[in-house]
Tab-separated table of C-alpha atoms in Angstrom:
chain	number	residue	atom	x	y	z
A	1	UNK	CA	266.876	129.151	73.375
A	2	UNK	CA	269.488	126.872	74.404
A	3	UNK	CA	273.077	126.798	76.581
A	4	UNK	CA	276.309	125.316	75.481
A	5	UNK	CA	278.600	124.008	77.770
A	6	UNK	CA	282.078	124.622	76.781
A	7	UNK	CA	283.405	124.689	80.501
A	8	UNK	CA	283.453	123.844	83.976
A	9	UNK	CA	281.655	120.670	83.562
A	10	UNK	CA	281.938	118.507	85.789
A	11	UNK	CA	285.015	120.055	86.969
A	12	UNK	CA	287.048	123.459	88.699
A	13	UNK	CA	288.241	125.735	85.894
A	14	UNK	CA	287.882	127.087	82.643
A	15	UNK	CA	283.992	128.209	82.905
A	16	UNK	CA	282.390	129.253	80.246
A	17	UNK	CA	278.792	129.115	79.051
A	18	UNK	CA	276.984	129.728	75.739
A	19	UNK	CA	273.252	131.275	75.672
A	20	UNK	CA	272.098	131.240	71.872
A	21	UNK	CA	268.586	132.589	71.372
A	22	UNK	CA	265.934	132.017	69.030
A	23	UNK	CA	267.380	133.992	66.364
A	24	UNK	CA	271.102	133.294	67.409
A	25	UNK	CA	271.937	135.869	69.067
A	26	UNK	CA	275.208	135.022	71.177
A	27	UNK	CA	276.265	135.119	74.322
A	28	UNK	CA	278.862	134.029	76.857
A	29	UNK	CA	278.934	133.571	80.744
A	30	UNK	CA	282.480	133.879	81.536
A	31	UNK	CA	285.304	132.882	79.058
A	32	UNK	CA	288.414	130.902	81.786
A	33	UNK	CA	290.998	128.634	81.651
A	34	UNK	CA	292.321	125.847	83.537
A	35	UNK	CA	295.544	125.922	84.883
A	36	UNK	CA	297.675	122.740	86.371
A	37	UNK	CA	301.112	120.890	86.075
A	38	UNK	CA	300.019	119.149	82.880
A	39	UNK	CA	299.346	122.473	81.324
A	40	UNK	CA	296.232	124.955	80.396
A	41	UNK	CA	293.404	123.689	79.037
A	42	UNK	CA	290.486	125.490	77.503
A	43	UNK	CA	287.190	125.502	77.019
A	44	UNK	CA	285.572	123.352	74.103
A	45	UNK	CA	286.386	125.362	70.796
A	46	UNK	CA	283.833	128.715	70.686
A	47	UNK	CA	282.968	128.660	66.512
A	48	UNK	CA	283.423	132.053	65.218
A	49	UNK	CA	284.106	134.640	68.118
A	50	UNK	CA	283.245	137.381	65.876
A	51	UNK	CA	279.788	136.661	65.691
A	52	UNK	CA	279.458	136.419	69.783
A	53	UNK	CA	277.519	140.035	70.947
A	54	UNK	CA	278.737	140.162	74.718
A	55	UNK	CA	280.672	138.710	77.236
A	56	UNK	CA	279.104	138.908	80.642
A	57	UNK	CA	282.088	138.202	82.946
A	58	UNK	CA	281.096	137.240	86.741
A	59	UNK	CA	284.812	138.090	88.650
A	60	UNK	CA	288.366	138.110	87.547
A	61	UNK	CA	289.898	134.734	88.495
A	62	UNK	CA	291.841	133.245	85.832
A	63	UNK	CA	289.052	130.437	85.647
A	64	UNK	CA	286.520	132.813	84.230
A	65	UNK	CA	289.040	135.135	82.465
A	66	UNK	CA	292.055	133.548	80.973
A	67	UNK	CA	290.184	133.038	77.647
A	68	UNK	CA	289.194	136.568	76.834
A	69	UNK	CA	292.350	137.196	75.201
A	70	UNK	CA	293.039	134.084	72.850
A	71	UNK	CA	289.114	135.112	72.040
A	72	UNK	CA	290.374	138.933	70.925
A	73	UNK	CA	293.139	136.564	69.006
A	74	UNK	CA	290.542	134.650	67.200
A	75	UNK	CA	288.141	137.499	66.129
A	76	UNK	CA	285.761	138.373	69.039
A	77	UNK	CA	285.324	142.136	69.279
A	78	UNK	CA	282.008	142.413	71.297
A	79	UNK	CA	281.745	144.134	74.339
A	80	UNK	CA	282.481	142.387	77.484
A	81	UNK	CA	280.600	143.539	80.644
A	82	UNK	CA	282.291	143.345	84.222
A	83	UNK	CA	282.176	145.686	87.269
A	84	UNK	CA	285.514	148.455	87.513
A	85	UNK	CA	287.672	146.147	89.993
A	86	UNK	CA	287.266	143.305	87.623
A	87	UNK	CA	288.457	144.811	85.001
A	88	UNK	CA	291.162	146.448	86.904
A	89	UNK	CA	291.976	142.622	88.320
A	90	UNK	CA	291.567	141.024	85.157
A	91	UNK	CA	294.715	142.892	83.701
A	92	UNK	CA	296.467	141.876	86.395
A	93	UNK	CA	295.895	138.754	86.203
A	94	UNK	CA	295.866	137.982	82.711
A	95	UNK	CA	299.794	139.408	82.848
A	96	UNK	CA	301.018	137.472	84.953
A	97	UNK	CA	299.839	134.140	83.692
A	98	UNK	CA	301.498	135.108	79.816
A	99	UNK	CA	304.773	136.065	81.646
A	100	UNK	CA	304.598	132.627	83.691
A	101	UNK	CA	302.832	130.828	80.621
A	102	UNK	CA	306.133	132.068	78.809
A	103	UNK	CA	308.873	131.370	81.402
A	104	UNK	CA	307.577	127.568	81.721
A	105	UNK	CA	307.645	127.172	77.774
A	106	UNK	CA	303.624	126.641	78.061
A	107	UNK	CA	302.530	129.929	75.460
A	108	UNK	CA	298.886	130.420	76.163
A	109	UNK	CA	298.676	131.288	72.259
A	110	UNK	CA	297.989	134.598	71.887
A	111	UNK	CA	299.999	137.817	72.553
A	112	UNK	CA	300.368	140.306	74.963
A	113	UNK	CA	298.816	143.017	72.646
A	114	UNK	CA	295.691	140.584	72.980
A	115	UNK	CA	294.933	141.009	76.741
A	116	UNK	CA	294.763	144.782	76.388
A	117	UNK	CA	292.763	144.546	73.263
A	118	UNK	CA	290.220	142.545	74.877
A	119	UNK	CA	290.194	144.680	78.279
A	120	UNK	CA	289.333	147.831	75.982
A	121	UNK	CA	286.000	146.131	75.081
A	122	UNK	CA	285.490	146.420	78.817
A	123	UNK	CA	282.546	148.090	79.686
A	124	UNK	CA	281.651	148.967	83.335
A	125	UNK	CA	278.988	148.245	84.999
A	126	UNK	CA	278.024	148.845	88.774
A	127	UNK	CA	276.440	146.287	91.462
A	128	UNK	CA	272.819	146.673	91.306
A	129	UNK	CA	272.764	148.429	88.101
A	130	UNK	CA	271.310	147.309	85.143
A	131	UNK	CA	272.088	147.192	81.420
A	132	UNK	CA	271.723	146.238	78.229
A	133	UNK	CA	272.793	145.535	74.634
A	134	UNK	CA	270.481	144.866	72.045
A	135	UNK	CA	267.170	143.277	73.464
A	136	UNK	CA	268.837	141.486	76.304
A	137	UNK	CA	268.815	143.149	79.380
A	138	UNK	CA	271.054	142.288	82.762
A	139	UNK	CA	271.711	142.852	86.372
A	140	UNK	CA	274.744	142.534	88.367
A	141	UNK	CA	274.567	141.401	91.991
A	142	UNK	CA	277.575	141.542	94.819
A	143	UNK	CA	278.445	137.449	95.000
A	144	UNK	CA	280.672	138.031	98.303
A	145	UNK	CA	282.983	135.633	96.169
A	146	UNK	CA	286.148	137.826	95.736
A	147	UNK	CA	286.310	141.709	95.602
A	148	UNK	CA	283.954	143.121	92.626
A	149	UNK	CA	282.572	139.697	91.802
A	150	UNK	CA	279.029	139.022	90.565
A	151	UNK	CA	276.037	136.953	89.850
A	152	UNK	CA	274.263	137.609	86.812
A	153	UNK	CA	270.693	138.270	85.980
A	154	UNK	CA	270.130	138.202	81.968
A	155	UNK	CA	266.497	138.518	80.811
A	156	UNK	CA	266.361	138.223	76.769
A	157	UNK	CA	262.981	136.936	74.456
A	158	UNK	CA	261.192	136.658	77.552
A	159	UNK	CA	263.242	134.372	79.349
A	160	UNK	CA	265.115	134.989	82.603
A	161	UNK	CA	268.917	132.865	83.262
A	162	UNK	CA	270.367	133.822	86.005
A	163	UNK	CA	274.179	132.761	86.344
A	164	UNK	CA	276.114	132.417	89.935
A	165	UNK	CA	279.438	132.658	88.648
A	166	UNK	CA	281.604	131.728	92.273
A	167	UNK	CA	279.165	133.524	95.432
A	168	UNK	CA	279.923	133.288	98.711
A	169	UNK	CA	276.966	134.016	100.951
A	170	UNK	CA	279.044	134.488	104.577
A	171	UNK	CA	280.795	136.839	105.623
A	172	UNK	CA	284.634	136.882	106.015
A	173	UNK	CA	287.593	139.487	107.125
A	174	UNK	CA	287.555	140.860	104.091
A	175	UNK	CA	283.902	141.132	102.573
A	176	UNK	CA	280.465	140.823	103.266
A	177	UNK	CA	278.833	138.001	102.390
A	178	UNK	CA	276.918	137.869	98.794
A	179	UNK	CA	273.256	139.856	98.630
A	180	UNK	CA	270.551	137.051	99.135
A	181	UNK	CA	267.759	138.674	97.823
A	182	UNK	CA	267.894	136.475	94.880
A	183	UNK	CA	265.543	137.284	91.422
A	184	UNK	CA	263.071	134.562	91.886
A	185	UNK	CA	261.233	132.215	89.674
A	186	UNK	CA	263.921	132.466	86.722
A	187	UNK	CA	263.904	130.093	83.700
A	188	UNK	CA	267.458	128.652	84.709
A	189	UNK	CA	269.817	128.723	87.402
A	190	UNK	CA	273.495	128.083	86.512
A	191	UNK	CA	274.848	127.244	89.979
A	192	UNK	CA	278.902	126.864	90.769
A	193	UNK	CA	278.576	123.456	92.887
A	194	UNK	CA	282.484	123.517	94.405
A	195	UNK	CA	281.048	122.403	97.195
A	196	UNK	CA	277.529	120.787	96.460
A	197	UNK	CA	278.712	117.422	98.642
A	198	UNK	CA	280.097	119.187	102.194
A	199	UNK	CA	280.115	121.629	104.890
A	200	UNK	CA	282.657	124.409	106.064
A	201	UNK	CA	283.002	124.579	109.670
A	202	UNK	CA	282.625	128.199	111.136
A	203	UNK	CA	285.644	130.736	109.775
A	204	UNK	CA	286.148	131.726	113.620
A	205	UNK	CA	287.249	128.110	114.323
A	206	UNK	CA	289.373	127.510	110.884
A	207	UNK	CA	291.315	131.044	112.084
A	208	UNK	CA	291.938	129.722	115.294
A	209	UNK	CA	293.664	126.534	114.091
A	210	UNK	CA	295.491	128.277	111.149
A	211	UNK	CA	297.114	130.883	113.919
A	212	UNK	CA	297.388	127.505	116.505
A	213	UNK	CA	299.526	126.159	113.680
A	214	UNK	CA	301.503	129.114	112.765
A	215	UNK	CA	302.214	129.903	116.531
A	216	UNK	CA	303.268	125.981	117.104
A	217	UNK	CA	305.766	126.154	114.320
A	218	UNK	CA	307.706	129.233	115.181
A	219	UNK	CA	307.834	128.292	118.832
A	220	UNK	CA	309.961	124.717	117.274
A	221	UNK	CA	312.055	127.494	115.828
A	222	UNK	CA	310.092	126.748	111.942
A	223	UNK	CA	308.822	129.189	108.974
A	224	UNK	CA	305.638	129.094	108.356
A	225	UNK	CA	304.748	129.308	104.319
A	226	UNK	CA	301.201	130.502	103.047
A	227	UNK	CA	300.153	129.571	99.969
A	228	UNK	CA	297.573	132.397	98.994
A	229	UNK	CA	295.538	133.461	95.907
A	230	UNK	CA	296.954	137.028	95.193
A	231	UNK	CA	293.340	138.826	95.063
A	232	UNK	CA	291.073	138.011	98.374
A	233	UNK	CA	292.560	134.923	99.998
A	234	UNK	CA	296.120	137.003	100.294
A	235	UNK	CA	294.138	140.239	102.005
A	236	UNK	CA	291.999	138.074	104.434
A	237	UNK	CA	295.187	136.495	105.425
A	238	UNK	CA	296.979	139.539	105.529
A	239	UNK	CA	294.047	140.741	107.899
A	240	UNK	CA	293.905	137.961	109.957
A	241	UNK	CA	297.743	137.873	110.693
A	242	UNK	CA	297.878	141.709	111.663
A	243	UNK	CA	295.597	141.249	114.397
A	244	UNK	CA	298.390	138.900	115.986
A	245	UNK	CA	301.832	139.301	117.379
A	246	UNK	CA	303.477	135.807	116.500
A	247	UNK	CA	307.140	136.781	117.244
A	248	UNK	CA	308.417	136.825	113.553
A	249	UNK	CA	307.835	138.942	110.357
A	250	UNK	CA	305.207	138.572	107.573
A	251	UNK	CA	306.465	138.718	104.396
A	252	UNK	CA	304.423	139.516	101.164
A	253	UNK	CA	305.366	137.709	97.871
A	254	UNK	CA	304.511	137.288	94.586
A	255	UNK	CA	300.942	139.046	92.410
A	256	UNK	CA	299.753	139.427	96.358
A	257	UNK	CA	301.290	143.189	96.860
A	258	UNK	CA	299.967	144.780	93.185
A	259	UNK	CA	296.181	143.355	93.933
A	260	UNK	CA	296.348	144.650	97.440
A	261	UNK	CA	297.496	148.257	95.985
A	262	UNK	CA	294.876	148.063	93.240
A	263	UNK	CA	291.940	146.894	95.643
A	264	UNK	CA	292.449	150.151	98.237
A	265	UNK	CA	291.997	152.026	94.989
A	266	UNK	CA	288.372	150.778	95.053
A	267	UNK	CA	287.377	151.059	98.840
A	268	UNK	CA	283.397	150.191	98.203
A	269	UNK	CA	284.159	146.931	96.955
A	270	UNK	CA	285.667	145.287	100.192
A	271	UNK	CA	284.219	145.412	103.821
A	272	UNK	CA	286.660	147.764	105.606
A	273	UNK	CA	289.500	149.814	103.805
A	274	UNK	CA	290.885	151.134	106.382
A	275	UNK	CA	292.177	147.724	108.158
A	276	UNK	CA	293.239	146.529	104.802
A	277	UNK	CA	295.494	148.964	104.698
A	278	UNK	CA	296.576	148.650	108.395
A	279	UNK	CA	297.105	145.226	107.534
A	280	UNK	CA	299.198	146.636	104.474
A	281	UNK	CA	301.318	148.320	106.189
A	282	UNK	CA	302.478	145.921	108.510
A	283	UNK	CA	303.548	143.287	106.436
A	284	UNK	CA	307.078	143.817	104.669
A	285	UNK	CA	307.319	143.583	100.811
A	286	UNK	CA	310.159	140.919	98.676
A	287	UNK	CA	311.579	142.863	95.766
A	288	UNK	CA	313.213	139.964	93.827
A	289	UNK	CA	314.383	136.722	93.143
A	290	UNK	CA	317.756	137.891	95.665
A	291	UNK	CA	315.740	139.095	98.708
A	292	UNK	CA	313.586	135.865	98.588
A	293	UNK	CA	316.519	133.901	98.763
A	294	UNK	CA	317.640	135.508	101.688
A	295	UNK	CA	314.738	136.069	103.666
A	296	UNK	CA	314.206	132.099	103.328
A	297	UNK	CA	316.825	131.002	105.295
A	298	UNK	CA	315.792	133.487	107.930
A	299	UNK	CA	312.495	132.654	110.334
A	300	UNK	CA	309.587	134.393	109.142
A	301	UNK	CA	305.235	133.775	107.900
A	302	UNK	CA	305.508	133.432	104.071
A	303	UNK	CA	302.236	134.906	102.418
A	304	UNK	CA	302.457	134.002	98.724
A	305	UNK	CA	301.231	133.054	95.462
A	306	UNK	CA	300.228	131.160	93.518
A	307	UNK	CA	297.024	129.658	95.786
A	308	UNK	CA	297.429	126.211	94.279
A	309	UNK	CA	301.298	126.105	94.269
A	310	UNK	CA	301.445	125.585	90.666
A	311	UNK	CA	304.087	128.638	89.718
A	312	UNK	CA	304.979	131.892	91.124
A	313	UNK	CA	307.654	132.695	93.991
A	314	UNK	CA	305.918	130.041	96.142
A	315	UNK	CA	308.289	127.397	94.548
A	316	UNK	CA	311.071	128.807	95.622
A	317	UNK	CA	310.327	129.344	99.335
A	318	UNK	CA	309.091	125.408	99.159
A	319	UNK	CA	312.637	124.114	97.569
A	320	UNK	CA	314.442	125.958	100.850
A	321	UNK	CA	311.773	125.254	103.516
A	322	UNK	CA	310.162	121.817	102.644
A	323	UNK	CA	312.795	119.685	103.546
A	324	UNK	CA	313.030	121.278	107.164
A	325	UNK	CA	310.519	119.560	109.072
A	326	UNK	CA	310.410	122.304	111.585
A	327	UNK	CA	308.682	124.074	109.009
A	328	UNK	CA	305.120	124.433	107.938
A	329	UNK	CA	303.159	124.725	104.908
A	330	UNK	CA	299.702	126.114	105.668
A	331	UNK	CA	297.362	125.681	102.480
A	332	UNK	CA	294.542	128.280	102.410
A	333	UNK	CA	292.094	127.497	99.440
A	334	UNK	CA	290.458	124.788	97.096
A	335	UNK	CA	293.567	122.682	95.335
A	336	UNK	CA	292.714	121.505	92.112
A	337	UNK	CA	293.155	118.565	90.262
A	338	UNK	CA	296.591	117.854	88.811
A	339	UNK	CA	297.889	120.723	91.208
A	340	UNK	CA	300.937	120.556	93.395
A	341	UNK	CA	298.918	121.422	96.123
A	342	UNK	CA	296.286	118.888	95.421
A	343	UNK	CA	299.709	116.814	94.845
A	344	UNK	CA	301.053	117.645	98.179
A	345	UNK	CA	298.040	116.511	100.241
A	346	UNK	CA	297.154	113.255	98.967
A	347	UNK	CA	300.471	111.988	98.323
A	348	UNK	CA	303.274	114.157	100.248
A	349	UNK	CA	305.506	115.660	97.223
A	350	UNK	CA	305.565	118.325	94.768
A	351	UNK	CA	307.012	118.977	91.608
A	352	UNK	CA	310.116	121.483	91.788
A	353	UNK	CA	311.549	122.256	88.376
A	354	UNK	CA	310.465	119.382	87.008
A	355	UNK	CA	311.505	116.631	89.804
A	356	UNK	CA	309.446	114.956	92.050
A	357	UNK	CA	309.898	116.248	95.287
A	358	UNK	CA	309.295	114.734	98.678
A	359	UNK	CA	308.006	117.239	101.502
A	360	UNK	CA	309.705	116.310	105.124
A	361	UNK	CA	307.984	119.699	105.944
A	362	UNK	CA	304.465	119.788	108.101
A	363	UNK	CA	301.722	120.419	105.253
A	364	UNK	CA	297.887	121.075	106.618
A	365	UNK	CA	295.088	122.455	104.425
A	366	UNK	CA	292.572	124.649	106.002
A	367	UNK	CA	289.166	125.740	105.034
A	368	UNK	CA	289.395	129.818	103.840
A	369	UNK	CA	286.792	128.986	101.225
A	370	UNK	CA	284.908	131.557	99.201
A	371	UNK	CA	282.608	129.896	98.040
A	372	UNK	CA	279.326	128.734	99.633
A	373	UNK	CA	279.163	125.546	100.968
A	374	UNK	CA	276.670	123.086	100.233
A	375	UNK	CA	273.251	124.361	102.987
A	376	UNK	CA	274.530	127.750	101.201
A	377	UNK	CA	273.682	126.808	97.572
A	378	UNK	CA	270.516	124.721	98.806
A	379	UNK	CA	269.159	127.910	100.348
A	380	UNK	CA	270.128	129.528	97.037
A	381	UNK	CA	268.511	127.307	94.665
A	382	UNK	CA	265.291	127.060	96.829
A	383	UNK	CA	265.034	130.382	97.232
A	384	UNK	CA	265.742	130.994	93.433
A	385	UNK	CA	263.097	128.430	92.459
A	386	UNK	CA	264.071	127.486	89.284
A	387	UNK	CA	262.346	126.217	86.273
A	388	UNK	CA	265.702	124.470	85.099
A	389	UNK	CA	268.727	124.012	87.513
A	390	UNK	CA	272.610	123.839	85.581
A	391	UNK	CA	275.205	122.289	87.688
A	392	UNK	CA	278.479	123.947	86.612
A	393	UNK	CA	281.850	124.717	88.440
A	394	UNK	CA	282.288	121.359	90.760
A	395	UNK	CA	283.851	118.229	91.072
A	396	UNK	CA	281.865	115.255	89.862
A	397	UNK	CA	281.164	113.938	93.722
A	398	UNK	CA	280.127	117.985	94.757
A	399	UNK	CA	277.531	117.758	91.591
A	400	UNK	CA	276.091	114.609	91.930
A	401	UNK	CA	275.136	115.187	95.660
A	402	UNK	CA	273.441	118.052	94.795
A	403	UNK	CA	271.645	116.467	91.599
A	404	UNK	CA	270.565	113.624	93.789
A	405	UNK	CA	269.256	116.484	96.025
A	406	UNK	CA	267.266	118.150	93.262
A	407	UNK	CA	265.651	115.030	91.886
A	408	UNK	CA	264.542	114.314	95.684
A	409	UNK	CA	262.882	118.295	95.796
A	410	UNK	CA	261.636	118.153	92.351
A	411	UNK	CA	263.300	120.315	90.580
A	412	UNK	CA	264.436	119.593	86.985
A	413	UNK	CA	268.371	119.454	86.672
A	414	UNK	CA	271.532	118.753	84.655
A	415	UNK	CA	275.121	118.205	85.063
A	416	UNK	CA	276.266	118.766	81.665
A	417	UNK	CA	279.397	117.213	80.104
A	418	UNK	CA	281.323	119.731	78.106
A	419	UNK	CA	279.911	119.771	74.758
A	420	UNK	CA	276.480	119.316	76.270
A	421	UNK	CA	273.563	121.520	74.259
A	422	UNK	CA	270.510	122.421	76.823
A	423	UNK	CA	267.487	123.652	75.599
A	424	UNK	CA	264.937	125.568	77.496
């Protein structure tokens, strides 16, 4: 039995694994892209998606979705597993990024008939349940990552993989944290490593400065804008926000609105429905392109995609308030390479249609990760006590602390390169 790499190696985006059996039976953990100013970029060719028997799909960020549909395009036309608000996300999701994919002249190379070709393979399947399809048999298990996402348990000719996808073990505003009781003693661990090399403080203290900033800015008569990914990092901000009274309105932009309306349709898979949609209610909602405009030059707490500020209405609230130094841009999440946001922070300027632009606005990143931090996935891979341990979903510095680690403990590991074959 063996894994191939096609993702996520040694880097954030585009995951997606390979497990081939003794008698090549095929399967695939995840199926993402990578998104960024240069462009999308996939995962290492998959030869012959028709002969692929199920997708296992862990949650429905872009980075573990986006390459379902060029898939469907190329011939795959198994079943893809994934729990109801995934799918529900995924659609979403995959929309938006062929509308934007198509407005920036960057076709993703496929059609729209492809995204709902490949959702109606979808089959459902709960947390904690189990299920199967042909002799392989799998678990999902609540990862705390983002509403309805999962880490997988696959058990097939006697072996036992189980796959992280993104978990988050604490708890935050929005969910609980992911279920610890791991399955132990499992042939191999494929562990997400975003943060294998550092720490987050505690959320109580990151809220506390984010709201310190916020409150600073719009005392100096500033805007405060909020970068936000549209499905958990948008409703925990959302949630932290309505619990205040900073002086001004919060406005809701962008994917951020639809993926709040479609996660209050599924009330089991966050912590507390009923404050979401207290939250909800208090925020007021930009129509269009006109509103924006005009709401920008007015004082106000923009909450808005995209996370990373690579596209979406977020670049048009930063070409009116990022040359007002009054004003603040509060980053919420992970910024990836070749991002604007990643852009911003190490070197002060975006790119706005194209043009290098220089921020005279404040810019401060704060730490609203989902993902576990690096005592988290220790705790996870010791408790897991793997035969094999896969390093996938990190930065080369957050995967090489935690390899070092592992060779320390003893326990066998790899940080693949894409391409990489491992066999187990």
């Amino acid at each position: 039995m063996k894994l191939i790499v096609h993702g996520a190696a040694n880097e954030v985006g585009r995951s997606c694994i390979e497990l081939v059996t003794d008698d090549s039976t095929r399967f695939l953990l995840d199926a993402g892209i990578k998104l960024s100013e240069t462009g999308t970029e996939f995962p290492l060719t998959v030869e012959n998606p028709s002969g692929i028997s199920a997708v296992f799909v862990s949650h429905a960020h872009l980075d573990h979705t986006g390459y379902l549909p060029l898939l469907d395009h190329n011939g795959m036309k198994c079943p893809i597993f994934a729990t109801s608000p995934t799918k529900a996300l995924t659609k979403i999701l995959l929309a938006d990024a062929f509308k934007i994919g198509r407005l920036k002249h960057q076709p993703l190379g496929y059609e729209e008939e492809n995204i709902e070709k490949a959702l109606s393979f979808t089959r459902r399947i709960k947390i904690d349940d189990e299920g199967s399809i042909g002799k392989a048999k799998f678990e999902y298990f609540d990862a705390g990552h983002i509403p309805g996402s999962s880490y997988i348990h696959v058990q097939v000719d006697g072996k036992r993989i189980l796959y992280t996808g993104d978990i988050n073990t604490n708890e935050t505003r929005l969910l609980n944290g992911a279920e610890t009781d791991y399955p132990k003693d499992v042939d191999v661990l494929i562990t997400e490593a975003t943060y294998g090399d550092r720490e987050h403080p505690p959320r109580q203290n990151t809220e506390k400065e984010f709201l310190n900033e916020a409150e600073e800015t719009i005392e100096k008569g500033g805007s405060v804008l909020v970068p936000v990914f549209a499905v958990g990092r948008a409703q925990e901000i959302m949630l932290l926000l309505s619990k205040e009274n900073l002086g001004v309105p919060v406005y809701l932009d962008g994917m951020a609105k639809e993926a709040t309306e479609l996660l209050l349709n599924y009330p089991k898979s966050i912590k507390n429905a009923a404050e979401l949609r207290d939250a909800y209610e208090k925020v007021r909602f930009v129509k269009g392109s006109i509103q924006r405009k005009n709401i920008a030059n007015k004082q106000g707490i923009f909450v808005t995609t995209s996370g990373m500020v690579t596209g979406g209405p977020v670049m048009d609230y930063l070409s009116k308030l990022g040359t007002d130094p009054r004003n603040s841009i509060l980053l919420t999440g992970y910024q990836g390479e070749h991002t604007n946001g990643r852009m911003l922070l190490e070197t002060g300027s975006v790119f706005i249609d194209g043009w290098k632009t220089k921020i005279s606005a404040n810019y401060k990143q704060f730490d609203f990760s989902a993902h576990a931090g690096q005592n988290d996935l220790k705790k996870l891979i010791k408790g897991v006590n793997p035969g094999k341990l896969v390093f996938n979903h990190g930065d080369p510095g957050a995967i090489n602390a935690l390899h070092e680690w592992a060779d320390i403990v003893d326990i066998r590991s790899y940080a693949p390169k894409i391409g990489d074959k491992i066999t187990f």
